[in-house]
Amino acid sequence: DAGITQSPRHKVTETGTPVTLRCHQTENHRYMYWYRQDPGHGLRLIHYSYGVKDTDKGEVSDGYSVSRSKTEDFLLTLESATSSQTSVYFCAIGEMKDANNQPQHFGDGTRLSIL
Amino acid sequence: LAKTTQPISMDSYEGQEVNITCSHNNIATNDYITWYQQFPSQGPRFIIQGYKTKVTNEVASLFIPADRKSSTLSLPRVSLSDTAVYYCLVGRGPTGGGNKLTFGTGTQLKVEL
């Protein structure tokens, strides 16, 4: 399996508190992604990164920010958590090889509950 | 981003072949078709990817007709352990840079004895 570590794996916090989730990879892949998964919605892209300090928004980016200061780490921050952000968060990594599309590899997720 | 449509659920029995069809009418020229499998409490896992015609690997086959508006994932001789959610995705190819994939709600496959 691809070397992707998400931390923490589980977190319970209160509304209004800041939360940071970390994704760490050992594959040296250029692209990193944050998704959230909710019942009835499948996985939805929050933000993604196409290099160090290069990030862009996905389809559900409101209320989230990201940072990537090193190739191996991609942080997702909820500045002021709300109950609607209770979800399972998945990090994924991807690469382009010989100009061909390569599949993404996913971490095991972080279950976040906001009370 | 191309939208995909696939059945919400399917049931099968051990040893049978399962075919899951996905519709993607507005697929773009540079889009690839990728299938992922997801077990509870785990991240999705790549199964197979294709651009056109037929692709086969050790776990599945992917059939893509000439117009590429649909694709069919074929799982030969399924077992109980194939019970999972299967996602069909259509994503940008090389000219789009990194893959901005759109996941639908997937197909819940249940395999019984």
Short mmCIF file of C-alpha atoms in Angstrom, two decimals:
data_model
loop_
_atom_site.label_atom_id
_atom_site.label_comp_id
_atom_site.label_asym_id
_atom_site.label_seq_id
_atom_site.Cartn_x
_atom_site.Cartn_y
_atom_site.Cartn_z
CA ASP A 1 0.00 0.00 0.00
CA ALA A 2 1.06 3.57 -0.67
CA GLY A 3 2.75 5.27 2.28
CA ILE A 4 0.03 7.62 3.46
CA THR A 5 -0.55 8.40 7.11
CA GLN A 6 -3.43 10.48 8.36
CA SER A 7 -3.47 11.91 11.85
CA PRO A 8 -5.35 11.88 14.05
CA ARG A 9 -7.49 8.90 13.07
CA HIS A 10 -10.31 10.01 15.32
CA LYS A 11 -11.14 13.35 16.87
CA VAL A 12 -14.02 14.78 18.83
CA THR A 13 -14.15 18.52 19.36
CA GLU A 14 -16.55 21.34 20.03
CA THR A 15 -18.16 23.84 17.70
CA GLY A 16 -16.05 26.94 17.21
CA THR A 17 -12.69 25.34 17.91
CA PRO A 18 -9.91 25.17 15.32
CA VAL A 19 -8.98 21.74 14.01
CA THR A 20 -6.03 20.65 11.90
CA LEU A 21 -5.77 17.31 10.17
CA ARG A 22 -2.48 16.08 8.82
CA CYS A 23 -1.67 13.94 5.85
CA HIS A 24 1.86 12.62 5.50
CA GLN A 25 3.17 10.70 2.48
CA THR A 26 6.42 8.87 1.85
CA GLU A 27 5.92 8.41 -1.90
CA ASN A 28 7.19 11.82 -3.02
CA HIS A 29 4.04 12.31 -5.09
CA ARG A 30 3.38 15.76 -6.45
CA TYR A 31 -0.38 15.87 -5.98
CA MET A 32 -2.23 15.64 -2.68
CA TYR A 33 -5.95 15.87 -2.01
CA TRP A 34 -8.41 16.22 0.82
CA TYR A 35 -11.89 14.70 0.50
CA ARG A 36 -14.77 14.39 2.87
CA GLN A 37 -17.20 11.51 2.85
CA ASP A 38 -20.76 11.79 4.09
CA PRO A 39 -23.70 9.42 3.78
CA GLY A 40 -25.50 9.94 0.48
CA HIS A 41 -22.73 12.06 -1.02
CA GLY A 42 -19.85 9.74 -1.73
CA LEU A 43 -16.48 11.50 -1.56
CA ARG A 44 -16.27 15.21 -2.30
CA LEU A 45 -13.08 17.10 -3.01
CA ILE A 46 -12.29 19.88 -0.52
CA HIS A 47 -8.89 21.15 -1.64
CA TYR A 48 -5.96 19.80 -3.52
CA SER A 49 -2.31 20.61 -4.01
CA TYR A 50 -0.22 20.35 -7.15
CA GLY A 51 3.09 21.16 -5.49
CA VAL A 52 4.69 22.82 -2.50
CA LYS A 53 2.78 25.99 -1.70
CA ASP A 54 0.49 25.39 -4.70
CA THR A 55 -3.10 24.64 -3.75
CA ASP A 56 -6.55 25.06 -5.22
CA LYS A 57 -10.15 24.70 -4.18
CA GLY A 58 -12.37 21.71 -4.73
CA GLU A 59 -16.15 21.57 -4.81
CA VAL A 60 -16.73 21.95 -1.04
CA SER A 61 -13.95 24.27 0.10
CA ASP A 62 -15.95 26.75 2.19
CA GLY A 63 -14.86 26.67 5.84
CA TYR A 64 -11.60 24.88 5.06
CA SER A 65 -8.06 25.98 4.38
CA VAL A 66 -4.98 23.98 3.47
CA SER A 67 -1.24 24.35 3.50
CA ARG A 68 1.61 22.47 1.97
CA SER A 69 5.04 23.63 3.06
CA LYS A 70 6.76 20.33 2.26
CA THR A 71 6.19 17.72 -0.40
CA GLU A 72 5.31 15.10 2.17
CA ASP A 73 2.79 17.01 4.29
CA PHE A 74 -0.63 18.42 3.44
CA LEU A 75 -2.59 20.02 6.25
CA LEU A 76 -6.33 20.63 6.34
CA THR A 77 -7.56 23.27 8.79
CA LEU A 78 -11.03 24.04 9.98
CA GLU A 79 -10.62 27.53 11.39
CA SER A 80 -13.84 27.40 13.40
CA ALA A 81 -15.41 23.98 13.30
CA THR A 82 -19.15 23.60 12.78
CA SER A 83 -21.37 20.58 13.24
CA SER A 84 -21.86 20.38 9.46
CA GLN A 85 -18.17 19.52 9.18
CA THR A 86 -18.65 16.30 11.08
CA SER A 87 -17.47 13.77 8.53
CA VAL A 88 -14.83 11.27 7.56
CA TYR A 89 -11.89 12.97 5.89
CA PHE A 90 -9.67 11.19 3.43
CA CYS A 91 -6.32 12.26 2.10
CA ALA A 92 -5.13 11.02 -1.27
CA ILE A 93 -1.95 11.33 -3.29
CA GLY A 94 -1.39 11.19 -7.01
CA GLU A 95 1.24 11.51 -9.66
CA MET A 96 1.63 11.98 -13.37
CA LYS A 97 3.92 9.52 -15.06
CA ASP A 98 5.04 9.79 -18.65
CA ALA A 99 2.24 12.33 -19.18
CA ASN A 100 -0.31 9.68 -18.26
CA ASN A 101 -3.02 9.86 -15.66
CA GLN A 102 -2.13 7.82 -12.59
CA PRO A 103 -4.73 6.65 -10.07
CA GLN A 104 -4.91 8.24 -6.67
CA HIS A 105 -4.02 6.37 -3.51
CA PHE A 106 -5.99 7.03 -0.36
CA GLY A 107 -5.24 7.06 3.33
CA ASP A 108 -7.44 5.30 5.89
CA GLY A 109 -9.31 8.42 6.89
CA THR A 110 -9.89 10.63 9.91
CA ARG A 111 -13.25 10.44 11.63
CA LEU A 112 -14.07 13.92 12.93
CA SER A 113 -17.02 14.63 15.18
CA ILE A 114 -17.95 18.18 16.07
CA LEU A 115 -20.36 18.55 18.94
CA LEU B 1 -16.11 17.58 -14.47
CA ALA B 2 -17.92 14.64 -16.01
CA LYS B 3 -20.79 13.27 -13.96
CA THR B 4 -21.25 9.56 -13.57
CA THR B 5 -24.35 7.48 -12.96
CA GLN B 6 -24.24 3.95 -11.61
CA PRO B 7 -26.69 1.66 -9.83
CA ILE B 8 -27.08 2.29 -6.13
CA SER B 9 -26.85 -1.38 -5.21
CA MET B 10 -26.40 -4.86 -6.62
CA ASP B 11 -26.68 -8.33 -5.13
CA SER B 12 -24.84 -11.43 -6.22
CA TYR B 13 -23.77 -14.87 -5.05
CA GLU B 14 -20.33 -16.32 -4.61
CA GLY B 15 -18.80 -17.63 -7.80
CA GLN B 16 -20.86 -15.47 -10.12
CA GLU B 17 -19.58 -12.80 -12.47
CA VAL B 18 -20.70 -9.29 -11.60
CA ASN B 19 -20.96 -6.48 -14.12
CA ILE B 20 -21.42 -2.93 -12.91
CA THR B 21 -22.19 -0.37 -15.58
CA CYS B 22 -21.45 3.32 -15.27
CA SER B 23 -22.84 6.06 -17.49
CA HIS B 24 -20.74 9.14 -18.24
CA ASN B 25 -22.36 10.91 -21.17
CA ASN B 26 -20.28 14.11 -21.02
CA ILE B 27 -16.88 12.50 -20.80
CA ALA B 28 -14.15 14.70 -22.24
CA THR B 29 -11.47 13.73 -24.71
CA ASN B 30 -8.72 13.67 -22.10
CA ASP B 31 -10.73 11.92 -19.39
CA TYR B 32 -9.76 8.53 -18.07
CA ILE B 33 -12.21 6.11 -16.47
CA THR B 34 -11.18 4.73 -13.13
CA TRP B 35 -12.84 2.33 -10.71
CA TYR B 36 -12.24 2.22 -6.99
CA GLN B 37 -13.36 -0.19 -4.29
CA GLN B 38 -14.10 0.86 -0.74
CA PHE B 39 -14.59 -1.27 2.35
CA PRO B 40 -16.12 0.16 5.54
CA SER B 41 -13.73 2.33 7.56
CA GLN B 42 -11.12 2.30 4.80
CA GLY B 43 -10.12 4.65 2.05
CA PRO B 44 -10.99 3.80 -1.56
CA ARG B 45 -8.63 1.44 -3.29
CA PHE B 46 -7.78 1.57 -6.98
CA ILE B 47 -9.07 -1.38 -9.01
CA ILE B 48 -8.63 -0.58 -12.67
CA GLN B 49 -8.29 2.29 -15.10
CA GLY B 50 -8.83 2.65 -18.83
CA TYR B 51 -9.23 5.06 -21.68
CA LYS B 52 -10.86 2.99 -24.39
CA THR B 53 -11.63 -0.61 -25.45
CA LYS B 54 -10.83 -3.26 -22.87
CA VAL B 55 -8.45 -3.39 -19.96
CA THR B 56 -7.83 -6.45 -17.81
CA ASN B 57 -5.78 -6.98 -14.69
CA GLU B 58 -5.57 -9.68 -12.08
CA VAL B 59 -8.78 -8.66 -10.31
CA ALA B 60 -11.13 -7.15 -12.90
CA SER B 61 -11.84 -6.18 -16.48
CA LEU B 62 -13.02 -2.85 -17.76
CA PHE B 63 -15.01 -2.60 -20.96
CA ILE B 64 -15.31 0.77 -22.68
CA PRO B 65 -17.31 1.13 -25.93
CA ALA B 66 -16.10 3.27 -28.78
CA ASP B 67 -18.18 6.30 -27.82
CA ARG B 68 -16.85 6.12 -24.24
CA LYS B 69 -20.18 7.28 -22.83
CA SER B 70 -20.36 4.29 -20.54
CA SER B 71 -18.11 1.65 -19.05
CA THR B 72 -18.59 -1.72 -17.40
CA LEU B 73 -16.56 -3.12 -14.54
CA SER B 74 -16.54 -6.90 -14.61
CA LEU B 75 -15.62 -8.89 -11.51
CA PRO B 76 -15.17 -12.59 -12.30
CA ARG B 77 -16.25 -15.19 -9.74
CA VAL B 78 -16.95 -12.89 -6.83
CA SER B 79 -16.51 -13.94 -3.22
CA LEU B 80 -17.86 -12.63 0.07
CA SER B 81 -14.79 -10.43 0.37
CA ASP B 82 -15.85 -8.49 -2.72
CA THR B 83 -18.74 -7.00 -0.77
CA ALA B 84 -17.93 -3.30 -0.93
CA VAL B 85 -18.85 -0.01 -2.54
CA TYR B 86 -17.57 0.45 -6.07
CA TYR B 87 -17.03 3.90 -7.51
CA CYS B 88 -16.79 4.84 -11.14
CA LEU B 89 -14.89 8.05 -11.77
CA VAL B 90 -14.04 10.12 -14.76
CA GLY B 91 -11.05 12.41 -14.42
CA ARG B 92 -8.92 14.76 -16.39
CA GLY B 93 -5.94 13.42 -18.23
CA PRO B 94 -2.50 14.89 -18.58
CA THR B 95 -3.52 18.30 -19.87
CA GLY B 96 -5.59 18.88 -16.78
CA GLY B 97 -2.69 18.50 -14.45
CA GLY B 98 -3.50 16.61 -11.30
CA ASN B 99 -6.61 14.49 -11.18
CA LYS B 100 -9.66 16.39 -10.01
CA LEU B 101 -11.88 13.41 -9.60
CA THR B 102 -15.61 13.44 -9.04
CA PHE B 103 -16.94 10.60 -6.94
CA GLY B 104 -20.59 9.66 -7.15
CA THR B 105 -22.37 7.70 -4.45
CA GLY B 106 -21.08 4.43 -5.80
CA THR B 107 -22.62 0.98 -6.12
CA GLN B 108 -23.00 -1.11 -2.99
CA LEU B 109 -22.26 -4.69 -4.02
CA LYS B 110 -23.42 -7.39 -1.65
CA VAL B 111 -22.19 -10.92 -2.21
CA GLU B 112 -23.93 -13.78 -0.47
CA LEU B 113 -23.27 -17.48 -0.13
#
